[in-house]
Coordinates of C-alpha atoms in Angstrom, one line a residue:
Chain A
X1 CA -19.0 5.9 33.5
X2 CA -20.9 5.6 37.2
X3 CA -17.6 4.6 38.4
X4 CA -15.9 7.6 37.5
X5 CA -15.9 11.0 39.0
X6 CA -17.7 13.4 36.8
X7 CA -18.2 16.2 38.7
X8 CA -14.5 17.8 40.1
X9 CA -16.0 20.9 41.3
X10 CA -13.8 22.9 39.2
X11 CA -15.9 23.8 36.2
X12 CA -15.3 26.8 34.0
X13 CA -12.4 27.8 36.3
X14 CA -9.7 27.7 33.7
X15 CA -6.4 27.5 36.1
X16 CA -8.4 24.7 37.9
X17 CA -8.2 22.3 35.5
X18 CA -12.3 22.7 34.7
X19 CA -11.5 24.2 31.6
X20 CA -11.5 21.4 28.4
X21 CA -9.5 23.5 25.5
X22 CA -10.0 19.9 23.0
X23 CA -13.7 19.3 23.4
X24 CA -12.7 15.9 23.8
X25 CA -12.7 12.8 25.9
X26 CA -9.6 11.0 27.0
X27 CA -10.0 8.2 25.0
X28 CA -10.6 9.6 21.9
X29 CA -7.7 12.4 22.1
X30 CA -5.2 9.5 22.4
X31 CA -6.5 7.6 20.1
X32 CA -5.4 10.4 17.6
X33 CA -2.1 10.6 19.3
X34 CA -1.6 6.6 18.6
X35 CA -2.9 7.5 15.2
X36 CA -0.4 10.1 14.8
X37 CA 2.8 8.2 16.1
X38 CA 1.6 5.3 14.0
X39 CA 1.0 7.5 10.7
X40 CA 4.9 8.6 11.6
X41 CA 6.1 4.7 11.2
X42 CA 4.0 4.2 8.1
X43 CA 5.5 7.5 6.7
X44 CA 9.2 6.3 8.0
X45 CA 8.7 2.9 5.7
X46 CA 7.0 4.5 3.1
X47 CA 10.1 6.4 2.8
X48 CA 12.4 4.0 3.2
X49 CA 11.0 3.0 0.4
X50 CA 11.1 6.1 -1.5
X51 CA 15.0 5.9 -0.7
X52 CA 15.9 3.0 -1.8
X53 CA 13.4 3.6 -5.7
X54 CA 15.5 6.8 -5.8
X55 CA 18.4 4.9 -5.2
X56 CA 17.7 2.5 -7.9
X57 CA 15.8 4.9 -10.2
X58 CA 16.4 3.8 -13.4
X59 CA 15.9 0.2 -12.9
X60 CA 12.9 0.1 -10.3
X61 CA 10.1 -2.9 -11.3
X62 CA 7.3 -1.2 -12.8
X63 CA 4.1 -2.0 -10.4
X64 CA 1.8 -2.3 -14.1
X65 CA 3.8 -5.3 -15.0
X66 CA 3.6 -6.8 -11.3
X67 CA 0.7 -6.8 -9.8
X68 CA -1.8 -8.2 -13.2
X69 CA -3.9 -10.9 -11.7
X70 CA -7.4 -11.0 -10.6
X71 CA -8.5 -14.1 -8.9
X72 CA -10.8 -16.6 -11.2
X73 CA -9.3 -14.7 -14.9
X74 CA -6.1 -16.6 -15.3
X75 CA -3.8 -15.6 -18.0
X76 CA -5.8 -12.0 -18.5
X77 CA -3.5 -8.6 -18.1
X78 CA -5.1 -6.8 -16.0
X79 CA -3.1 -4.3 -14.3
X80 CA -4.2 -2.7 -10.8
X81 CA -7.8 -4.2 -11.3
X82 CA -8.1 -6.0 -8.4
X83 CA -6.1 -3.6 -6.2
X84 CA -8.2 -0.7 -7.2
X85 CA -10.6 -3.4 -6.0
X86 CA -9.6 -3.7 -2.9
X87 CA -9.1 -0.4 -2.4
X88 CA -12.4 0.4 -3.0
X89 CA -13.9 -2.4 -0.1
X90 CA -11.6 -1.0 2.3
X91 CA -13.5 2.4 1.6
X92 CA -16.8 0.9 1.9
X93 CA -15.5 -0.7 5.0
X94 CA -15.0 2.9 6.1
X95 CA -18.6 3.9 5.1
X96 CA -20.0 1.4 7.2
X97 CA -17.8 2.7 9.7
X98 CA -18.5 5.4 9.9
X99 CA -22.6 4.8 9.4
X100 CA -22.2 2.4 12.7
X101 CA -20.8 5.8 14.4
X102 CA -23.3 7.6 13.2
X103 CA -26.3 5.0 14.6
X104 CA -24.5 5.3 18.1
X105 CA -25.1 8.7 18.3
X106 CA -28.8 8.2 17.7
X107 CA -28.6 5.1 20.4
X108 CA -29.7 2.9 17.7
X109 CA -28.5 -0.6 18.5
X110 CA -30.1 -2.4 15.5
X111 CA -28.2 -0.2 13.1
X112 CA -25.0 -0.2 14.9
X113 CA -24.8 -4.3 15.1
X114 CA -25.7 -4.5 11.3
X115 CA -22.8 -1.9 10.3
X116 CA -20.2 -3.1 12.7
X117 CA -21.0 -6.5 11.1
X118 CA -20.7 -5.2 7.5
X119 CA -17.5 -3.5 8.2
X120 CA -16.2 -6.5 10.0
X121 CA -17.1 -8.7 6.3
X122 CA -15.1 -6.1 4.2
X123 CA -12.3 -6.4 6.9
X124 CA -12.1 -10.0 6.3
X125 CA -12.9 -9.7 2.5
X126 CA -9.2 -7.3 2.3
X127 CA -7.2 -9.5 4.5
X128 CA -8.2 -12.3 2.5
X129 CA -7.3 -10.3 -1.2
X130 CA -4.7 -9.5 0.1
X131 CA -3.3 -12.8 1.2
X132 CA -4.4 -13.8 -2.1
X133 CA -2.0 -11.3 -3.8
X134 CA 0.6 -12.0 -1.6
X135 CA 0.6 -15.7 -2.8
X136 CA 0.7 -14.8 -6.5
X137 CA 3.7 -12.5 -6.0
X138 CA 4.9 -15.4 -4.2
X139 CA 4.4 -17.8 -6.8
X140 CA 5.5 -15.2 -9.3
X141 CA 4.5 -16.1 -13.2
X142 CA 7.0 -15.8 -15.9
X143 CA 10.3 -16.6 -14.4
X144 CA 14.0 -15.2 -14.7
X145 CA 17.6 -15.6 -14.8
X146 CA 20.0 -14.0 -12.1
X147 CA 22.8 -12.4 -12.9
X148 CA 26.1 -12.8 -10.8
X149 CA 26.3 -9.2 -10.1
X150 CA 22.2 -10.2 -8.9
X151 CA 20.1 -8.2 -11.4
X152 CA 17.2 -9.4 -13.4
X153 CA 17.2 -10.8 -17.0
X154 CA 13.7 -11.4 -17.7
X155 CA 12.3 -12.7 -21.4
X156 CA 10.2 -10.9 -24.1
X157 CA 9.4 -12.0 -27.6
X158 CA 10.0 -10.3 -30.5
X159 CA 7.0 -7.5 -29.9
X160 CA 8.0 -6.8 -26.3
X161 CA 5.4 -9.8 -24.5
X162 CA 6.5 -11.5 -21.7
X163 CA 7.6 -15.1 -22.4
X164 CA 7.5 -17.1 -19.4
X165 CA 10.3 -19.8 -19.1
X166 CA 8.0 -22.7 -19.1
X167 CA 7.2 -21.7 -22.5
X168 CA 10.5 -22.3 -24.1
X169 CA 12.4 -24.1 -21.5
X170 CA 12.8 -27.6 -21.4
X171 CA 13.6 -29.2 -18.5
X172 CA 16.4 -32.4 -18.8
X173 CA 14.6 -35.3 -17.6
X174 CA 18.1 -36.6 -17.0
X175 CA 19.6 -34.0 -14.9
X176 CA 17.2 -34.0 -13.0
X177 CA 18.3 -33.9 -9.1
X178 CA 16.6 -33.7 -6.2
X179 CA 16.6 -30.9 -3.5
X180 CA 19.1 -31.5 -0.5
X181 CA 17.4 -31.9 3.1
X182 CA 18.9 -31.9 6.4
X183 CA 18.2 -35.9 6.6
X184 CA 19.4 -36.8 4.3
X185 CA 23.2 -35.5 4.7
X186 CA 24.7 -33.5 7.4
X187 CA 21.9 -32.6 9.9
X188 CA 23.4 -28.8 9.3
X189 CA 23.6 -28.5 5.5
X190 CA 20.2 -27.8 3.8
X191 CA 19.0 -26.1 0.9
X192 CA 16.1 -24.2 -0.2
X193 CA 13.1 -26.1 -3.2
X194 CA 14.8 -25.8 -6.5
X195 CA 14.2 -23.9 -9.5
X196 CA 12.6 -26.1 -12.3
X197 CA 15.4 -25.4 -15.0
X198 CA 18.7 -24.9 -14.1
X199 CA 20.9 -22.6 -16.1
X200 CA 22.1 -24.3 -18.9
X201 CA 18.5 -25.6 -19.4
X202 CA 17.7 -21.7 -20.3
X203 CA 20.7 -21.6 -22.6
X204 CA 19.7 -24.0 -24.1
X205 CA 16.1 -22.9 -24.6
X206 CA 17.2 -19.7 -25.8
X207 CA 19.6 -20.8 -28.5
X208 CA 16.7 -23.0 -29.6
X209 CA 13.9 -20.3 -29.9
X210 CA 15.0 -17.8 -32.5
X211 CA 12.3 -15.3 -31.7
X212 CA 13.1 -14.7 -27.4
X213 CA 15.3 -12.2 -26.3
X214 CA 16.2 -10.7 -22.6
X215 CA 15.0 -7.9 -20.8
X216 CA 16.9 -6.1 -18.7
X217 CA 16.2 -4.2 -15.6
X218 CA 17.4 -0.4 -17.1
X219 CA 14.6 1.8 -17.8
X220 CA 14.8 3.3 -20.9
X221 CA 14.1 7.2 -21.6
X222 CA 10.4 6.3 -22.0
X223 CA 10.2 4.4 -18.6
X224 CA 10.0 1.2 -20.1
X225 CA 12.8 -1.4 -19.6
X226 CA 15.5 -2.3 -22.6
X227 CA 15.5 -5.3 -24.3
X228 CA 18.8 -6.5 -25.9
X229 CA 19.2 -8.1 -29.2
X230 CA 19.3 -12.0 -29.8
X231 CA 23.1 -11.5 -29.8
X232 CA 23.3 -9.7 -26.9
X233 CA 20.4 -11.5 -25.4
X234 CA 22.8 -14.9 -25.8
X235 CA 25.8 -13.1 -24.9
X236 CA 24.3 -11.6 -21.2
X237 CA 22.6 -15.2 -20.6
X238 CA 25.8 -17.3 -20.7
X239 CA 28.3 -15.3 -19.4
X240 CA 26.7 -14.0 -16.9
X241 CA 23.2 -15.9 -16.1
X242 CA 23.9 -17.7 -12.2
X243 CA 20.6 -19.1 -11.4
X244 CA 17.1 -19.1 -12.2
X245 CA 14.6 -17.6 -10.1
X246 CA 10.9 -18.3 -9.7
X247 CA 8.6 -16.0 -8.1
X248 CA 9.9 -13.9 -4.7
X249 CA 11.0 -14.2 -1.1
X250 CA 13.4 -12.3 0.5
X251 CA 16.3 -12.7 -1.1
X252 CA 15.8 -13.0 -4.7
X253 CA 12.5 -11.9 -7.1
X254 CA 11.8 -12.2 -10.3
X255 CA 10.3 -9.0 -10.8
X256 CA 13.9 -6.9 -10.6
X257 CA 15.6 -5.3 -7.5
X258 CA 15.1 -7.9 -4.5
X259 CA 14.4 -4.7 -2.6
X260 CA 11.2 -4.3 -4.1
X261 CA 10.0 -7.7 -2.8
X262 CA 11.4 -6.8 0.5
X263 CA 9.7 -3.5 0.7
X264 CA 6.4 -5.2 -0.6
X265 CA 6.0 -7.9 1.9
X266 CA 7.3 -5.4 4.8
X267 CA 4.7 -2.7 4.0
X268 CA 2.3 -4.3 2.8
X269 CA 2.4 -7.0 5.6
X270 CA 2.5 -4.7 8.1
X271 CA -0.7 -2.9 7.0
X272 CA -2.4 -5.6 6.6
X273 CA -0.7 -6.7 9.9
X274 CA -2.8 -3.9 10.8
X275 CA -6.3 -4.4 9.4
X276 CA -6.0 -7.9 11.1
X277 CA -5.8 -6.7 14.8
X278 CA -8.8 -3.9 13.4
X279 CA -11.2 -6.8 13.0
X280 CA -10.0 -8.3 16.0
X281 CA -11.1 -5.0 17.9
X282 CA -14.0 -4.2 15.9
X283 CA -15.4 -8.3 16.3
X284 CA -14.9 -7.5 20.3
X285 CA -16.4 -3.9 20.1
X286 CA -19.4 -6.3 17.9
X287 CA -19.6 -8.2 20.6
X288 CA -20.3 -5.7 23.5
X289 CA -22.8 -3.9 20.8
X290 CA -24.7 -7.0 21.1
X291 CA -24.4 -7.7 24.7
X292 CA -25.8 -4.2 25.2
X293 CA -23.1 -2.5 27.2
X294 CA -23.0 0.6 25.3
X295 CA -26.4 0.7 25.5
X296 CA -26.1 0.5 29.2
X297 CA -23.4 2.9 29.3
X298 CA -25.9 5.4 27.2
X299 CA -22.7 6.0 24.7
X300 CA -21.5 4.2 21.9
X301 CA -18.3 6.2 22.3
X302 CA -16.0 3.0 22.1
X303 CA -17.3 2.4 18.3
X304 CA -16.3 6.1 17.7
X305 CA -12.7 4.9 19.0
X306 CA -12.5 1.9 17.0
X307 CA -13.8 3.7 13.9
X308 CA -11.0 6.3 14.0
X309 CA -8.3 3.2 13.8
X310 CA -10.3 1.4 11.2
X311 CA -10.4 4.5 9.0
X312 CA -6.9 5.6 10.5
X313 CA -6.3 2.1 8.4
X314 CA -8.0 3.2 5.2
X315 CA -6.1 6.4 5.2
X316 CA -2.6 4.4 5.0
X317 CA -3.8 2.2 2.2
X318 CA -4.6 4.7 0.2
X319 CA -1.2 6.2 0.8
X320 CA 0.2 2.8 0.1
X321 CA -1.7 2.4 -3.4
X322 CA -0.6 5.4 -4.4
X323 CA 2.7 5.3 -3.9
X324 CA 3.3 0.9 -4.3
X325 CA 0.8 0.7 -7.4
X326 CA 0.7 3.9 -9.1
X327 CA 3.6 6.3 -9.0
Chain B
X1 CA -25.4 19.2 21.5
X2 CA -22.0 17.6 21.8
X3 CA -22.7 15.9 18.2
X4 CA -23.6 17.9 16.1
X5 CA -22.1 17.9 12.8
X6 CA -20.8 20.7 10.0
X7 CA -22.2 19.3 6.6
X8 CA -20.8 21.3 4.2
X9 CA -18.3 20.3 1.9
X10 CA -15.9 22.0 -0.8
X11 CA -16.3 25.1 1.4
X12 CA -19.9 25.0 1.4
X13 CA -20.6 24.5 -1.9
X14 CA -22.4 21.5 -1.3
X15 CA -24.5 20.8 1.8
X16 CA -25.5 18.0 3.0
X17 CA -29.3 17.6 4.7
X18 CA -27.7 14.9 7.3
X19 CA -24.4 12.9 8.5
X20 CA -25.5 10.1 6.6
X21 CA -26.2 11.6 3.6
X22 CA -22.9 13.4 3.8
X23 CA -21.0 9.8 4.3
X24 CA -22.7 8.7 1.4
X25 CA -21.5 11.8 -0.8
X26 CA -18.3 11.7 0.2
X27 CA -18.0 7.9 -0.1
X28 CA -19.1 9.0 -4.0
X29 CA -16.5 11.5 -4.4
X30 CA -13.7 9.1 -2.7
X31 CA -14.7 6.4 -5.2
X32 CA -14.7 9.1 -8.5
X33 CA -11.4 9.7 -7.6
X34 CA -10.4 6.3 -7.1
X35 CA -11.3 5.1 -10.2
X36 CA -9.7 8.6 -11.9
X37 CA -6.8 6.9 -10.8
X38 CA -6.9 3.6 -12.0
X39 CA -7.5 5.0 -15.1
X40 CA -4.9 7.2 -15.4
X41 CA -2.5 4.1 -13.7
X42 CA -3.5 2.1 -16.6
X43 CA -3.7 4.1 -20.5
X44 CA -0.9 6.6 -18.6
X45 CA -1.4 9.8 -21.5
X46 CA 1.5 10.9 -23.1
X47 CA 1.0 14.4 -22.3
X48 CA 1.6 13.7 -18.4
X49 CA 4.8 11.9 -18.5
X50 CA 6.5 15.2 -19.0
X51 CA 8.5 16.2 -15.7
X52 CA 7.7 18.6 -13.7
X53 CA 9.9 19.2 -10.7
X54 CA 11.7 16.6 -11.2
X55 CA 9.0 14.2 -11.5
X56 CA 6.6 13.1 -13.9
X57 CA 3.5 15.2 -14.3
X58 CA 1.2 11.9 -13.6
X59 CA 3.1 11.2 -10.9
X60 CA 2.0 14.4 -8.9
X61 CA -0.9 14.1 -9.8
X62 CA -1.5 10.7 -8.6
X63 CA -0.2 12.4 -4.7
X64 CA -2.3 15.3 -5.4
X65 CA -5.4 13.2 -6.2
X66 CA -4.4 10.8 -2.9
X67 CA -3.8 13.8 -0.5
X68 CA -7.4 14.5 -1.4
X69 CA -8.6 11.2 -0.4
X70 CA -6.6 11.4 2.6
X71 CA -8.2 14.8 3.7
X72 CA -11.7 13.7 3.0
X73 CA -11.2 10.9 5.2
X74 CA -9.9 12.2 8.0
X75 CA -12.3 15.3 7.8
X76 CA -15.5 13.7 7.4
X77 CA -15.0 9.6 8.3
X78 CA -12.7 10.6 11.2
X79 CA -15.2 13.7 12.1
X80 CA -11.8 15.9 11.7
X81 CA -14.1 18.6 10.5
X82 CA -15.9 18.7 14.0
X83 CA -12.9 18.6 16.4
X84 CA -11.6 22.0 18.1
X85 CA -9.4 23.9 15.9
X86 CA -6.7 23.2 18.8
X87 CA -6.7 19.3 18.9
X88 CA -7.2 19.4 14.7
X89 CA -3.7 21.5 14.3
X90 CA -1.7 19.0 17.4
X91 CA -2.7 16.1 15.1
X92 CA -2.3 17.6 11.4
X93 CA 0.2 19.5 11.7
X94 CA 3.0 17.9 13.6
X95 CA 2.0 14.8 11.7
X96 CA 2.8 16.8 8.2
X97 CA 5.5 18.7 9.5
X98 CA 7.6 15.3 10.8
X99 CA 6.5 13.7 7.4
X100 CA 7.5 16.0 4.8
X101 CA 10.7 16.6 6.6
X102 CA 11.6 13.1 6.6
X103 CA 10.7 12.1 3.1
X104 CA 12.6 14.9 2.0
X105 CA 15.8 13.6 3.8
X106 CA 15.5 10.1 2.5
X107 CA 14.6 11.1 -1.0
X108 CA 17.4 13.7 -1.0
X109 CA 19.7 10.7 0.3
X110 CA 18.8 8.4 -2.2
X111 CA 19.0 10.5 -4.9
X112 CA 22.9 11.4 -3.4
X113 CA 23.7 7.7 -3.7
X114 CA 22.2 7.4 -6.9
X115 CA 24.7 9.7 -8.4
X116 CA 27.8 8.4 -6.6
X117 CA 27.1 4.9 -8.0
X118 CA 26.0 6.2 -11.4
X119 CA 28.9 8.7 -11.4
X120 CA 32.0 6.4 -10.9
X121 CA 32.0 7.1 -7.1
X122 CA 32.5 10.3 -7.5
X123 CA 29.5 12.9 -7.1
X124 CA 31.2 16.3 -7.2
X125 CA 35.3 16.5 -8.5
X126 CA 36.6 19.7 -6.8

């Protein structure tokens, strides 16, 4: 601040350029203009999404059915649990924001160090649920069969649970073959890890179990998706199962239209792209707390900066659980 | 004094004694409606999943409910509430303005396409 020219001699003369119509200082006004342009790219995916979900309206994964694990609780349903969860630390993670703001207007460095390092925990605490959940949609759970025209057939029993493949599948010790790498053929030709039942494996399966039929990706009038009978279910499978499909990348998921995968790793990634470089800033901004160069500069203004991105952060992932885990 | 907070909230019908007190009120309120969500997001009752505008009645309520979040973290984490009226309208409003016009392009565009494919690849037969 010393180095900077405070006084311009131009004070309260409003065409000289002493007049200050926002109240406030540069840093902070673009700050909310980064915020803005930024809430514009988040809106612009968000409704990329919504385009594509209106596009595919009536067979769109339902997020209850997806996202059901809580770390530690395997095999429980429990939808939306641990993202409310989440949710709810990056909101404290605000609080204490917002509290470390608060202390740097009182000058208090104590308080400010012990918030900024709270909010920088929950920070960590969300990146790392969220990798967490990123590697059980990876890993997927119940398994399905592609169609050639690429939708979903997924398996229910004969009250509507999900029957993972594992469960009725059995995989031909015989037939077994092993996944082709660049070594060991042309240096050029490679393919990705194999499923662990191929196709005929599933036929098989599902002509053995009398009791499992398929799901397809149409929602019914109720919202829920249509399962066919064991005829039908038999039918769809062999003429028109292609390949078996565990868990989600890019191309293929096993939770319906590959789309949503996409969309989910995009979005969510790039949020939590963003909370990353947030603790990045707010550990450096920690760092200066304790080195005392705010306190120095008499004005923790830098932790109000940093505060408006973290909560600028919050904001979008509310707007993200709404409209990825809810609607 | 240059900080100096308003701590009022639902148009003053509760007041706050300080900032911190506020945060912690509105941290309450933020995680009430949180949770309303979940809950709703879970049993989903029957009565909502009538539609309404074209879409379900839960559904706008879930982006009613969130909108509400959103404000009261921008007005009282961000300090929205304290900022000139000027630099609160630059942000707000071209933000909302640019948004809503946008999802309403892309919604109305996927809707379009949903027809045409659902429709034979025909939307409208003159």
């Amino acid at each position: 601040m010393s180095t900077t020219v405070v006084n311009t001699g131009t004070e309260g003369k409003t065409w000289g350029g002493g007049n200050k119509p926002l109240n406030a200082s540069y840093g902070k006004m673009m700050m909310w203009f980064f915020i803005v342009s930024d809430a514009l790219t988040f809106s612009g995916f968000l409704a990329a999404y919504g385009f594509s979900r209106f596009k595919f309206i009536d067979s769109w994964p339902i997020a209850d059915e997806v996202f059901t694990h809580v770390p530690f609780l395997h095999g429980q349903e429990l939808p939306m649990i641990y993202v409310a969860f989440m949710t709810f630390i990056l909101i404290m993670s605000s609080v204490t924001m917002v509290l470390a703001v608060d202390a740097g207007h009182h000058l208090n460095k104590a308080k400010v160090t012990l918030y900024m390092f709270l909010t920088i925990i929950g920070g960590l605490i969300f990146v790392g649920s969220q990798a967490w959940e990123w590697a059980t949609f990876i890993k997927g759970d119940f398994g399905a069969v592609q169609t050639k025209g690429g939708n979903i057939l997924q398996f229910v029993d004969n009250e509507g649970h999900r029957v993972a493949l594992r469960d009725f599948v059995t995989a031909d010790a015989h037939a077994d073959r092993t996944q082709h790498q660049r070594k060991s053929g042309l240096w050029f030709v490679s393919e990705g890890t194999l499923p662990t039942y191929t196709i005929d494996e599933v036929v098989h399966g599902l002509e053995s179990h009398e009791n499992v039929l398929v799901r397809t990706q149409t929602l019914t009038e109720e919202g829920e998706k249509t399962v066919l009978s064991r005829q039908e279910s038999l039918k769809q499978i062999k003429e028109n199962g292609k390949l078996v499909v565990e868990g989600a990348n890019l191309q293929v998921n096993e939770y319906g239209s590959p789309l949503f995968a996409d969309f989910f790793f995009f979005i969510t990634g790039f949020h939590g792209f963003h909370v990353f470089s947030g603790v990045v800033i707010n550990i450096i901004i920690f760092f200066n707390v304790i080195l005392g160069t705010y306190e120095r500069r008499k004005s923790y203004e830098m932790v109000e900066k940093v505060g408006l991105y973290w909560h600028f952060v919050d904001l979008v992932w509310v707007f993200v659980f709404t409209f990825f885990y809810l609607v | 004094m240059a900080h100096a907070h308003k701590l009022e909230i639902f148009r003053g019908l509760v007041k706050f004694k300080s900032n911190t007190q506020k945060i912690w009120g509105v941290l309450i309120f933020l995680t009430i409606v949180t949770a309303i969500e979940v809950v709703l997001g879970i049993y989903k009752p029957e009565g909502l999943l009538a539609k309404f505008l074209g879409m379900k009645i839960l559904n706008w309520i879930f982006i009613i409910l969130t909108i509400v979040k959103a404000y009261y973290i921008t007005w009282d984490f961000m300090h929205m509430r304290d900022e000139t009226k000027a630099l609160r309208r630059m942000v707000v409003w071209t933000a909302i303005f640019l948004i809503l016009y946008l999802i309403f392009i892309l919604l109305q565009e996927g809707g379009y396409v949903f027809d045409v494919y659902k429709d034979g690849f025909v939307k409208r037969d003159f």
